[in-house]
Amino acid sequence: MTFSIVARDPQTGAFGIATATAGPMVGALVPHTRSGRGAAATQAMTNPYLAFDALELLDGRDAEAALQAALARDEEAALRQMIVVDQVGRTAAWTGQSCIAFAGHLCGDGVAVAGNMLAGPEVIADMLSAYLSLKGKVDFASTLLGALNAGAETGGDIRGIGSAALRVHGAESFAEVDIRVDWSEEPLVDLQGLLDRASGGPYAEFFSTLPRRAGHF
């Protein structure tokens, strides 16, 4: 039903997520980030508490240990899918045996991708390949969105795409980029338009004036 990527930018330490699905409002429940902790995408039969618990458990645990501890609290883990990246870029993933095919995940150094109800395994393979090929060549947010576009171009969600979201979270308590298209015939096109607005012009100028606390408390 959903395909997502989570990653840690090795240059800045920021965490990022990009996600898309056939249904509406994927940005409301799937992507979760926390400054200094990590990022998690929770999907399939979504349980937001898996992400809440995993991010809380990353205080003192690595991604795999946090993921397994969070899953242990969920009596219906077989219906869930989740990918996690921690504060130093370690990744972990889970695809429950009851997720609708094709469902699967891939993990790399500082990045993980996953999806369910997909056109095939090539969707997540192409997402990972696109991320690795773009990394360091364009900004982090564009790299994540590029991976999402690659998955869509390979078939993505077998039902199509109706919503998409992108989040990048750095050292501050608030996200650097937090954009979503809740319902659209072309959500990835619209998401790119929002990213362009967030990255330049009046909004970027306004955002640069926000108070900063990272490193002071």
mmCIF file of C-alpha atoms in Angstrom:
data_model
loop_
_atom_site.group_PDB
_atom_site.id
_atom_site.type_symbol
_atom_site.label_atom_id
_atom_site.label_comp_id
_atom_site.label_asym_id
_atom_site.label_seq_id
_atom_site.Cartn_x
_atom_site.Cartn_y
_atom_site.Cartn_z
ATOM 1 C CA MET A 1 0.000 0.000 0.000
ATOM 2 C CA THR A 2 2.978 2.278 0.639
ATOM 3 C CA PHE A 3 6.621 2.642 -0.319
ATOM 4 C CA SER A 4 9.105 4.635 1.742
ATOM 5 C CA ILE A 5 12.753 5.457 2.299
ATOM 6 C CA VAL A 6 14.465 6.495 5.541
ATOM 7 C CA ALA A 7 18.041 7.709 5.681
ATOM 8 C CA ARG A 8 20.666 9.624 7.618
ATOM 9 C CA ASP A 9 22.692 12.241 5.770
ATOM 10 C CA PRO A 10 26.341 11.374 6.519
ATOM 11 C CA GLN A 11 27.412 14.963 5.852
ATOM 12 C CA THR A 12 25.031 16.772 8.191
ATOM 13 C CA GLY A 13 23.636 14.052 10.454
ATOM 14 C CA ALA A 14 20.079 14.970 9.423
ATOM 15 C CA PHE A 15 17.415 12.294 9.202
ATOM 16 C CA GLY A 16 15.049 12.036 6.273
ATOM 17 C CA ILE A 17 11.973 10.195 5.059
ATOM 18 C CA ALA A 18 10.111 10.161 1.763
ATOM 19 C CA THR A 19 6.917 8.155 1.355
ATOM 20 C CA ALA A 20 4.024 7.650 -1.053
ATOM 21 C CA THR A 21 0.819 5.608 -1.203
ATOM 22 C CA ALA A 22 -2.370 5.182 -3.201
ATOM 23 C CA GLY A 23 -4.507 6.465 -0.355
ATOM 24 C CA PRO A 24 -4.797 9.964 1.105
ATOM 25 C CA MET A 25 -2.687 11.657 3.767
ATOM 26 C CA VAL A 26 0.320 9.337 3.923
ATOM 27 C CA GLY A 27 2.235 12.142 5.657
ATOM 28 C CA ALA A 28 -0.061 12.074 8.667
ATOM 29 C CA LEU A 29 0.862 8.655 10.043
ATOM 30 C CA VAL A 30 3.755 7.022 8.163
ATOM 31 C CA PRO A 31 6.833 9.316 8.563
ATOM 32 C CA HIS A 32 8.319 10.014 11.995
ATOM 33 C CA THR A 33 11.562 11.766 12.941
ATOM 34 C CA ARG A 34 13.173 12.955 16.118
ATOM 35 C CA SER A 35 16.180 15.223 16.411
ATOM 36 C CA GLY A 36 19.224 13.392 17.729
ATOM 37 C CA ARG A 37 17.450 10.020 17.674
ATOM 38 C CA GLY A 38 16.543 8.876 14.193
ATOM 39 C CA ALA A 39 13.747 8.306 11.706
ATOM 40 C CA ALA A 40 11.115 5.625 11.244
ATOM 41 C CA ALA A 41 8.453 4.874 8.654
ATOM 42 C CA THR A 42 5.580 2.690 9.847
ATOM 43 C CA GLN A 43 3.268 1.295 7.179
ATOM 44 C CA ALA A 44 1.167 -1.620 5.830
ATOM 45 C CA MET A 45 -1.568 -1.838 8.500
ATOM 46 C CA THR A 46 -0.021 1.225 10.076
ATOM 47 C CA ASN A 47 0.632 1.406 13.803
ATOM 48 C CA PRO A 48 2.031 4.875 14.642
ATOM 49 C CA TYR A 49 2.973 3.672 18.118
ATOM 50 C CA LEU A 50 5.626 1.424 16.576
ATOM 51 C CA ALA A 51 7.442 4.536 15.381
ATOM 52 C CA PHE A 52 6.847 6.417 18.642
ATOM 53 C CA ASP A 53 8.216 3.498 20.643
ATOM 54 C CA ALA A 54 11.188 2.861 18.360
ATOM 55 C CA LEU A 55 12.301 6.487 18.404
ATOM 56 C CA GLU A 56 12.002 6.584 22.183
ATOM 57 C CA LEU A 57 13.958 3.335 22.492
ATOM 58 C CA LEU A 58 16.772 4.682 20.322
ATOM 59 C CA ASP A 59 17.964 6.456 23.451
ATOM 60 C CA GLY A 60 20.680 3.947 24.318
ATOM 61 C CA ARG A 61 19.793 1.265 21.745
ATOM 62 C CA ASP A 62 20.695 0.766 18.110
ATOM 63 C CA ALA A 63 18.132 0.606 15.299
ATOM 64 C CA GLU A 64 17.719 -3.177 15.344
ATOM 65 C CA ALA A 65 17.307 -3.419 19.110
ATOM 66 C CA ALA A 66 14.834 -0.523 19.140
ATOM 67 C CA LEU A 67 12.819 -2.034 16.302
ATOM 68 C CA GLN A 68 12.618 -5.457 17.922
ATOM 69 C CA ALA A 69 11.635 -4.003 21.291
ATOM 70 C CA ALA A 70 8.897 -1.916 19.660
ATOM 71 C CA LEU A 71 7.566 -4.910 17.728
ATOM 72 C CA ALA A 72 7.425 -6.936 20.933
ATOM 73 C CA ARG A 73 4.766 -4.495 22.175
ATOM 74 C CA ASP A 74 2.547 -5.049 19.122
ATOM 75 C CA GLU A 75 0.344 -8.146 19.157
ATOM 76 C CA GLU A 76 -0.320 -7.765 15.420
ATOM 77 C CA ALA A 77 3.262 -7.319 14.229
ATOM 78 C CA ALA A 78 2.617 -9.681 11.322
ATOM 79 C CA LEU A 79 0.496 -6.941 9.728
ATOM 80 C CA ARG A 80 3.126 -4.229 10.071
ATOM 81 C CA GLN A 81 6.061 -2.951 8.091
ATOM 82 C CA MET A 82 8.674 -0.560 9.444
ATOM 83 C CA ILE A 83 12.112 0.808 8.601
ATOM 84 C CA VAL A 84 14.349 2.638 11.069
ATOM 85 C CA VAL A 85 17.633 4.543 10.967
ATOM 86 C CA ASP A 86 19.416 5.550 14.150
ATOM 87 C CA GLN A 87 21.667 8.418 15.218
ATOM 88 C CA VAL A 88 24.817 6.994 13.621
ATOM 89 C CA GLY A 89 23.208 5.560 10.491
ATOM 90 C CA ARG A 90 22.548 1.963 11.500
ATOM 91 C CA THR A 91 19.365 0.644 9.906
ATOM 92 C CA ALA A 92 16.768 -2.003 10.663
ATOM 93 C CA ALA A 93 13.649 -3.229 8.887
ATOM 94 C CA TRP A 94 10.631 -5.434 9.397
ATOM 95 C CA THR A 95 8.077 -6.791 6.958
ATOM 96 C CA GLY A 96 5.419 -8.905 8.661
ATOM 97 C CA GLN A 97 4.404 -12.157 7.020
ATOM 98 C CA SER A 98 0.817 -10.928 6.598
ATOM 99 C CA CYS A 99 1.720 -7.824 4.571
ATOM 100 C CA ILE A 100 0.173 -7.828 1.092
ATOM 101 C CA ALA A 101 2.529 -8.880 -1.714
ATOM 102 C CA PHE A 102 4.747 -7.731 -3.096
ATOM 103 C CA ALA A 103 6.096 -6.665 0.259
ATOM 104 C CA GLY A 104 9.727 -6.368 1.220
ATOM 105 C CA HIS A 105 12.596 -4.191 2.374
ATOM 106 C CA LEU A 106 16.271 -3.494 1.736
ATOM 107 C CA CYS A 107 18.869 -1.968 4.054
ATOM 108 C CA GLY A 108 22.128 -0.240 3.243
ATOM 109 C CA ASP A 109 24.645 1.939 5.039
ATOM 110 C CA GLY A 110 22.563 4.781 6.462
ATOM 111 C CA VAL A 111 19.494 4.012 4.346
ATOM 112 C CA ALA A 112 16.556 1.599 4.264
ATOM 113 C CA VAL A 113 13.670 1.204 1.853
ATOM 114 C CA ALA A 114 10.443 -0.772 2.130
ATOM 115 C CA GLY A 115 7.097 -1.205 0.486
ATOM 116 C CA ASN A 116 3.992 -3.345 0.358
ATOM 117 C CA MET A 117 1.332 -3.976 -2.288
ATOM 118 C CA LEU A 118 3.999 -3.053 -4.833
ATOM 119 C CA ALA A 119 4.349 -3.808 -8.531
ATOM 120 C CA GLY A 120 7.353 -5.984 -7.658
ATOM 121 C CA PRO A 121 10.722 -6.176 -5.899
ATOM 122 C CA GLU A 122 12.264 -3.873 -8.485
ATOM 123 C CA VAL A 123 10.418 -0.938 -6.882
ATOM 124 C CA ILE A 124 12.506 -0.966 -3.716
ATOM 125 C CA ALA A 125 15.638 -2.068 -5.581
ATOM 126 C CA ASP A 126 15.403 0.963 -7.857
ATOM 127 C CA MET A 127 14.695 3.248 -4.890
ATOM 128 C CA LEU A 128 17.867 2.138 -3.156
ATOM 129 C CA SER A 129 19.911 2.356 -6.349
ATOM 130 C CA ALA A 130 18.634 5.873 -7.080
ATOM 131 C CA TYR A 131 19.406 7.052 -3.553
ATOM 132 C CA LEU A 132 22.963 5.727 -3.725
ATOM 133 C CA SER A 133 23.550 7.226 -7.162
ATOM 134 C CA LEU A 134 22.243 10.662 -6.124
ATOM 135 C CA LYS A 135 23.851 10.806 -2.667
ATOM 136 C CA GLY A 136 26.363 13.637 -2.458
ATOM 137 C CA LYS A 137 25.432 14.989 -5.883
ATOM 138 C CA VAL A 138 22.275 16.874 -4.893
ATOM 139 C CA ASP A 139 20.911 18.055 -1.548
ATOM 140 C CA PHE A 140 19.583 15.484 0.914
ATOM 141 C CA ALA A 141 15.890 16.269 0.395
ATOM 142 C CA SER A 142 16.248 15.995 -3.378
ATOM 143 C CA THR A 143 18.081 12.696 -2.982
ATOM 144 C CA LEU A 144 15.181 11.268 -0.973
ATOM 145 C CA LEU A 145 12.609 12.554 -3.439
ATOM 146 C CA GLY A 146 14.666 11.168 -6.310
ATOM 147 C CA ALA A 147 14.521 7.730 -4.716
ATOM 148 C CA LEU A 148 10.758 8.021 -4.297
ATOM 149 C CA ASN A 149 10.365 9.007 -7.940
ATOM 150 C CA ALA A 150 12.477 6.027 -8.993
ATOM 151 C CA GLY A 151 10.156 3.685 -7.118
ATOM 152 C CA ALA A 152 7.115 5.275 -8.722
ATOM 153 C CA GLU A 153 8.622 4.990 -12.184
ATOM 154 C CA THR A 154 9.159 1.257 -11.648
ATOM 155 C CA GLY A 155 5.505 0.719 -10.785
ATOM 156 C CA GLY A 156 5.234 1.818 -7.143
ATOM 157 C CA ASP A 157 1.972 1.009 -5.406
ATOM 158 C CA ILE A 158 -0.037 -1.259 -7.726
ATOM 159 C CA ARG A 159 -3.106 0.953 -7.133
ATOM 160 C CA GLY A 160 -1.327 4.162 -8.149
ATOM 161 C CA ILE A 161 -0.248 7.119 -6.004
ATOM 162 C CA GLY A 162 -2.613 9.561 -4.326
ATOM 163 C CA SER A 163 -0.466 11.175 -1.626
ATOM 164 C CA ALA A 164 3.189 11.696 -0.758
ATOM 165 C CA ALA A 165 5.329 13.305 1.927
ATOM 166 C CA LEU A 166 8.927 14.351 2.562
ATOM 167 C CA ARG A 167 10.625 15.234 5.820
ATOM 168 C CA VAL A 168 14.189 16.208 6.712
ATOM 169 C CA HIS A 169 15.035 16.727 10.386
ATOM 170 C CA GLY A 170 18.341 18.171 11.504
ATOM 171 C CA ALA A 171 19.702 19.335 14.853
ATOM 172 C CA GLU A 172 16.759 21.550 15.771
ATOM 173 C CA SER A 173 13.597 20.237 17.427
ATOM 174 C CA PHE A 174 11.612 21.319 14.367
ATOM 175 C CA ALA A 175 12.091 19.799 10.931
ATOM 176 C CA GLU A 176 14.050 21.571 8.201
ATOM 177 C CA VAL A 177 11.661 20.249 5.544
ATOM 178 C CA ASP A 178 8.197 18.943 6.376
ATOM 179 C CA ILE A 179 5.973 18.871 3.306
ATOM 180 C CA ARG A 180 3.101 16.667 2.215
ATOM 181 C CA VAL A 181 0.548 16.356 -0.537
ATOM 182 C CA ASP A 182 -2.524 14.831 1.055
ATOM 183 C CA TRP A 183 -4.459 14.095 -2.150
ATOM 184 C CA SER A 184 -3.626 14.738 -5.785
ATOM 185 C CA GLU A 185 -3.629 13.186 -9.232
ATOM 186 C CA GLU A 186 0.122 13.961 -9.388
ATOM 187 C CA PRO A 187 1.369 14.020 -5.789
ATOM 188 C CA LEU A 188 5.049 13.616 -6.645
ATOM 189 C CA VAL A 189 4.926 16.527 -9.068
ATOM 190 C CA ASP A 190 3.176 18.612 -6.432
ATOM 191 C CA LEU A 191 5.690 17.512 -3.787
ATOM 192 C CA GLN A 192 8.546 18.673 -6.001
ATOM 193 C CA GLY A 193 6.823 22.031 -6.364
ATOM 194 C CA LEU A 194 6.555 22.367 -2.588
ATOM 195 C CA LEU A 195 10.199 21.408 -2.152
ATOM 196 C CA ASP A 196 11.186 24.082 -4.663
ATOM 197 C CA ARG A 197 9.227 26.656 -2.651
ATOM 198 C CA ALA A 198 10.756 25.456 0.616
ATOM 199 C CA SER A 199 14.285 25.602 -0.787
ATOM 200 C CA GLY A 200 14.266 29.116 -2.210
ATOM 201 C CA GLY A 201 12.438 32.409 -2.330
ATOM 202 C CA PRO A 202 10.466 34.117 0.452
ATOM 203 C CA TYR A 203 9.790 30.993 2.503
ATOM 204 C CA ALA A 204 13.461 29.987 2.598
ATOM 205 C CA GLU A 205 14.368 33.532 3.616
ATOM 206 C CA PHE A 206 11.756 33.453 6.393
ATOM 207 C CA PHE A 207 12.873 30.004 7.580
ATOM 208 C CA SER A 208 16.477 31.177 7.867
ATOM 209 C CA THR A 209 15.388 33.761 10.472
ATOM 210 C CA LEU A 210 13.858 31.227 12.893
ATOM 211 C CA PRO A 211 15.488 31.033 16.345
ATOM 212 C CA ARG A 212 17.938 28.175 16.819
ATOM 213 C CA ARG A 213 18.664 26.234 19.989
ATOM 214 C CA ALA A 214 20.656 23.214 18.866
ATOM 215 C CA GLY A 215 23.893 22.928 20.782
ATOM 216 C CA HIS A 216 22.850 25.476 23.435
ATOM 217 C CA PHE A 217 20.647 23.388 25.736
#
